[in-house]
XYZ file of C-alpha atoms in Angstrom:
344
model
C -104.000 4.800 14.817
C -102.838 1.204 14.204
C -101.095 0.371 17.470
C -102.053 0.957 21.074
C -100.437 3.950 22.719
C -98.626 4.155 26.064
C -100.666 5.345 29.036
C -98.444 8.389 29.478
C -100.026 9.824 26.302
C -103.510 9.603 27.790
C -103.653 13.241 28.883
C -102.432 14.420 25.448
C -105.040 12.303 23.669
C -107.842 13.583 25.898
C -106.777 17.166 25.139
C -106.746 16.360 21.413
C -110.268 14.922 21.627
C -111.537 18.034 23.409
C -109.962 20.294 20.785
C -111.302 18.366 17.805
C -114.739 17.372 19.068
C -115.995 19.956 21.541
C -117.209 23.489 21.958
C -119.989 25.091 23.978
C -122.607 23.529 21.701
C -120.906 20.119 21.444
C -120.016 18.557 24.791
C -118.743 15.116 25.781
C -119.418 12.932 28.781
C -116.629 10.893 30.320
C -118.219 7.806 28.744
C -118.061 9.439 25.279
C -114.439 10.443 25.831
C -113.734 6.824 26.845
C -115.339 5.544 23.620
C -113.348 8.013 21.467
C -110.120 6.979 23.163
C -110.912 3.381 22.263
C -111.966 4.047 18.652
C -109.367 6.653 17.709
C -106.367 5.746 19.880
C -106.989 2.086 20.799
C -106.710 3.061 24.471
C -108.842 1.194 26.999
C -109.075 3.255 30.195
C -111.545 3.608 33.040
C -113.574 6.717 33.760
C -111.640 7.464 36.938
C -108.445 7.851 34.891
C -110.280 10.117 32.444
C -111.626 12.294 35.259
C -108.201 12.526 36.887
C -106.575 13.634 33.636
C -109.322 16.153 32.905
C -108.733 17.707 36.329
C -104.982 17.696 35.666
C -105.535 19.613 32.443
C -107.417 22.294 34.383
C -104.617 22.378 36.958
C -102.165 22.943 34.100
C -104.178 26.013 33.036
C -106.385 24.691 30.236
C -109.781 26.408 30.192
C -112.209 23.496 30.424
C -115.877 23.657 31.350
C -118.182 20.936 32.639
C -121.533 20.380 34.361
C -121.964 18.854 37.796
C -124.865 16.401 38.133
C -126.010 14.805 41.377
C -126.852 11.098 41.167
C -127.590 8.193 43.499
C -125.512 5.029 43.209
C -127.130 1.547 43.265
C -126.034 1.333 46.914
C -128.023 4.472 47.756
C -125.012 6.759 48.091
C -125.190 10.239 46.531
C -122.297 11.431 44.404
C -121.459 14.301 42.084
C -120.814 13.421 38.438
C -118.764 15.748 36.212
C -120.079 15.617 32.652
C -120.667 17.701 29.484
C -116.981 18.537 29.062
C -115.734 21.037 26.481
C -112.762 23.316 25.934
C -113.170 27.087 25.825
C -111.426 28.459 22.772
C -109.430 31.666 22.279
C -111.470 32.388 19.141
C -115.143 31.560 18.758
C -116.447 30.389 15.386
C -117.780 33.811 14.359
C -114.372 35.392 15.001
C -112.609 32.655 13.048
C -115.081 33.011 10.183
C -114.352 36.738 10.038
C -110.607 36.048 9.864
C -111.115 33.340 7.212
C -113.207 35.650 5.042
C -110.647 38.451 5.451
C -107.962 36.168 4.065
C -110.207 34.585 1.454
C -110.997 37.897 -0.196
C -107.615 39.537 0.284
C -106.468 41.351 -2.838
C -102.795 40.703 -2.267
C -102.230 37.196 -0.863
C -101.654 34.548 -3.565
C -104.217 31.745 -3.737
C -101.883 29.014 -2.469
C -100.895 31.016 0.600
C -104.519 31.931 1.288
C -105.395 28.233 1.420
C -102.497 27.543 3.798
C -103.497 30.366 6.154
C -107.154 29.306 6.145
C -106.129 25.729 6.984
C -104.152 27.043 9.983
C -107.157 29.039 11.177
C -109.385 25.999 10.794
C -106.969 24.158 13.070
C -107.849 26.582 15.877
C -111.403 25.235 15.971
C -113.009 21.794 15.750
C -114.451 19.508 13.107
C -117.825 21.255 13.238
C -116.300 24.560 12.181
C -114.419 22.888 9.317
C -117.654 21.414 7.980
C -119.270 24.868 7.929
C -116.510 26.503 5.898
C -115.889 23.513 3.650
C -118.129 24.953 0.936
C -116.034 28.124 0.672
C -113.846 28.115 -2.393
C -110.927 30.439 -2.935
C -111.612 33.306 -5.298
C -109.503 33.585 -8.472
C -106.286 35.561 -8.388
C -107.126 39.268 -8.522
C -103.604 40.645 -8.452
C -100.159 39.925 -9.763
C -98.670 37.084 -7.748
C -95.821 38.174 -5.485
C -94.312 35.117 -3.819
C -92.050 37.412 -1.804
C -94.974 39.007 0.071
C -94.485 37.314 3.437
C -90.713 37.648 3.213
C -91.136 41.384 2.568
C -93.446 41.700 5.578
C -90.903 39.853 7.734
C -88.036 42.070 6.564
C -90.035 45.260 7.081
C -91.037 44.133 10.552
C -87.371 43.493 11.390
C -86.290 46.856 9.952
C -88.958 48.753 11.917
C -87.972 46.930 15.097
C -84.240 47.617 14.568
C -84.892 51.194 13.299
C -83.005 50.456 10.078
C -83.565 51.602 6.498
C -84.491 49.151 3.742
C -83.766 48.932 0.039
C -86.092 47.326 -2.484
C -87.396 47.299 -6.033
C -90.991 48.248 -6.757
C -93.038 46.461 -9.369
C -95.753 47.392 -11.835
C -98.008 44.916 -13.622
C -97.198 44.134 -17.244
C -99.732 43.107 -19.890
C -99.689 39.508 -18.598
C -100.451 40.556 -15.033
C -96.909 39.801 -13.848
C -94.902 42.101 -11.595
C -91.992 43.796 -13.322
C -89.606 46.089 -11.462
C -89.625 49.763 -12.369
C -86.461 50.760 -14.210
C -84.147 53.754 -14.455
C -83.324 55.476 -17.733
C -80.502 52.969 -18.239
C -83.005 50.114 -18.111
C -81.725 48.713 -14.820
C -84.129 48.092 -11.909
C -84.705 51.192 -9.815
C -83.768 50.767 -6.138
C -85.685 52.612 -3.455
C -84.194 53.267 -0.015
C -86.569 54.358 2.722
C -86.990 54.697 6.472
C -89.919 52.410 7.381
C -92.297 53.338 10.212
C -95.535 51.374 9.978
C -97.411 48.762 7.940
C -101.170 49.305 7.620
C -104.143 47.721 5.869
C -106.255 50.033 3.705
C -108.753 49.404 0.915
C -108.019 45.685 0.916
C -104.273 46.255 0.493
C -101.241 46.290 2.781
C -99.148 49.464 2.728
C -95.802 50.587 4.094
C -95.718 54.092 5.559
C -92.191 55.435 5.304
C -89.971 58.419 4.503
C -87.926 58.497 1.341
C -86.724 62.084 1.196
C -87.690 65.497 2.538
C -90.176 65.723 5.386
C -93.130 63.945 3.802
C -94.418 60.441 4.402
C -94.627 58.041 1.471
C -96.734 54.921 0.935
C -95.767 51.750 -0.932
C -97.947 48.710 -1.493
C -96.224 45.811 0.246
C -97.427 43.304 -2.351
C -95.473 45.226 -5.019
C -92.218 45.324 -3.076
C -89.634 42.857 -4.425
C -86.017 41.974 -3.676
C -86.025 43.759 -0.325
C -82.943 43.907 1.892
C -81.968 45.488 5.172
C -79.694 48.529 4.810
C -76.866 49.426 7.179
C -78.088 53.000 7.641
C -80.295 53.850 10.601
C -83.819 54.988 9.768
C -84.539 58.668 10.061
C -86.542 59.189 13.294
C -90.196 59.860 12.537
C -90.288 62.657 15.101
C -87.573 64.526 13.175
C -89.945 65.038 10.218
C -91.661 68.418 10.125
C -95.202 68.028 11.446
C -94.527 64.707 13.187
C -92.794 65.832 16.379
C -95.575 64.137 18.336
C -95.316 60.900 16.346
C -97.812 59.390 13.910
C -101.521 59.623 14.709
C -102.418 56.604 12.590
C -106.255 56.915 12.550
C -105.932 60.601 11.624
C -103.307 59.831 8.986
C -105.474 57.134 7.411
C -108.519 59.419 7.296
C -106.473 62.182 5.670
C -104.838 59.900 3.077
C -107.588 58.053 1.241
C -106.180 55.538 -1.242
C -102.841 56.081 0.578
C -101.748 59.055 -1.537
C -98.745 60.867 -0.109
C -98.780 64.600 0.627
C -100.089 67.030 3.208
C -103.859 67.277 3.843
C -105.960 70.309 2.962
C -109.325 71.558 4.203
C -112.100 70.362 1.895
C -115.716 71.505 2.101
C -118.432 69.780 0.104
C -122.177 69.336 -0.129
C -123.650 65.844 0.097
C -127.150 64.425 -0.193
C -128.549 62.894 2.984
C -128.789 59.391 1.521
C -125.032 59.352 0.895
C -123.943 60.316 4.422
C -123.178 56.636 5.066
C -120.322 56.912 2.554
C -118.969 59.979 4.321
C -118.770 58.249 7.689
C -117.512 54.998 6.143
C -114.496 56.830 4.727
C -113.875 59.739 7.106
C -115.399 58.550 10.386
C -115.268 61.042 13.242
C -112.867 63.196 11.213
C -115.821 64.611 9.271
C -117.637 67.703 10.530
C -121.210 67.492 9.259
C -123.846 70.215 9.327
C -127.342 69.617 7.990
C -128.445 72.343 5.610
C -131.912 71.021 4.762
C -133.892 67.777 4.646
C -132.132 66.633 1.501
C -128.493 67.653 1.974
C -125.696 68.432 4.413
C -122.409 70.298 4.336
C -119.239 68.426 5.282
C -115.741 69.637 6.172
C -112.807 67.197 6.194
C -109.019 67.355 6.267
C -107.709 65.130 3.493
C -105.039 64.797 0.826
C -106.263 66.780 -2.185
C -105.330 64.220 -4.835
C -107.052 61.464 -2.849
C -110.153 63.628 -2.438
C -110.188 64.187 -6.184
C -110.495 60.445 -6.785
C -113.055 60.087 -4.013
C -115.151 62.906 -5.488
C -115.087 61.223 -8.912
C -116.238 57.978 -7.292
C -119.181 59.648 -5.525
C -119.767 62.507 -7.958
C -123.524 61.925 -8.247
C -123.933 62.408 -4.484
C -121.599 65.315 -3.714
C -120.538 68.786 -4.856
C -117.127 70.197 -3.934
C -117.354 73.760 -2.590
C -113.690 74.387 -1.753
C -110.765 74.556 -2.334
C -110.911 76.167 -5.749
C -107.977 74.092 -7.012
C -109.900 70.879 -6.390
C -113.008 72.227 -8.125
C -110.881 73.175 -11.140
C -109.234 69.731 -11.268
C -112.649 68.029 -11.198
C -113.964 70.393 -13.877
C -111.032 69.378 -16.099
C -111.704 65.707 -15.357
C -115.334 66.187 -16.373
C -114.336 67.810 -19.641
C -111.956 64.943 -20.419
C -114.675 62.404 -19.703
C -117.172 64.257 -21.855
C -114.680 64.394 -24.714
C -113.764 60.737 -24.353
C -117.324 59.443 -24.211
C -119.003 62.050 -26.346
C-alpha cells in the first residue's frame, strides 16, 4: 500500500491479516497485528482499537480464537490480556492439500484451468500453506483439451435441475490428441439427445448418467461432450425406467458398472488369491460377498456389468479365475487366444 487508509477500513484490514498470516500453529498478538497494520497498510492504531475490532469480528460471526493471559500492570492492578489470535478455517491444510492434489492429477481438466482452481483453493488458506504447495508443478496434459468442460458441467447441472433434456456432440481423439465430433454416415456431426440424471466421478473421470432410449441407463464422459445445448423437451423421469421405480442407488450403480459401461448387471462368481483381496474391496466394496476357501484363496460373488467385468478380469487375470457365468469365461478364453496369437 502506498497511501494511508481510512480508519473505517481497520476491521477489514485486521480480518485480512488474520486470514493471510494465522492458523492454529501461527498466532498473532495484538502488538504483532499493530505492527502488520503499520507495515502493510500504513495504519497507526492503538491496541485498544485492535482489541475492539477483534471482538466486533467475533460478534459478526467470524470464528476467531485467542488465549487469555493474566498480568499485573506497573500500578499493581491485575488485568486479563487477550493474545495469540488466529482465525479458524473452514478447511484445514490437509483437506486443502487433498483437494489440490485431486485437481492437480485430474485426467480431464486442462492445465490452465487446473492452475486457476488450485490458486483459488490456495486463497482459502494462508501464506504458510502456499509455501508448502509451491513446489508442486502441474502434470503434463494427459487428455485431449476440452475448453468447454466447465460450460458443459454448468449446462448439465441446469438441465438436471430443470428436468430438461440436452443435446450435444460427442468427441473422439484424433491422431493429434484433439477432440473431433463423431459423425453420421453423411459426414455431419452426430447429435445425441438424452435425459440427464446425475454427474459422477469414476476412475479419474467425470461421467454423465442419463437415458438415451429404451429403459437402460447410459454413460457419457463429460470431458468429451461438446457443443451442448438445453432442449425444450422434458427429461424422461428416472422412476419411469424399468428397474428404477425406487430411483437410482448411486453406490450400488457405481459398483455394478465398473469403467461406467452401460447395461444390466449379472451375477459373477470368481476365485481370487488372498493377496489380491485388496483389489476386490477397492473396486466392489461391501457389494462383494467373500468366502474363504483355503489359506491361499477365496471365492467372491458380485453383481456387475458383464462387459466391465471382462475388462476387470483381464486387468487382474494373474490373481483371479472366473467361475461363472459361462459367457464371461468364453469371452475371456477368446481374449486369451487373441493375445496369444498377437504376441506369439
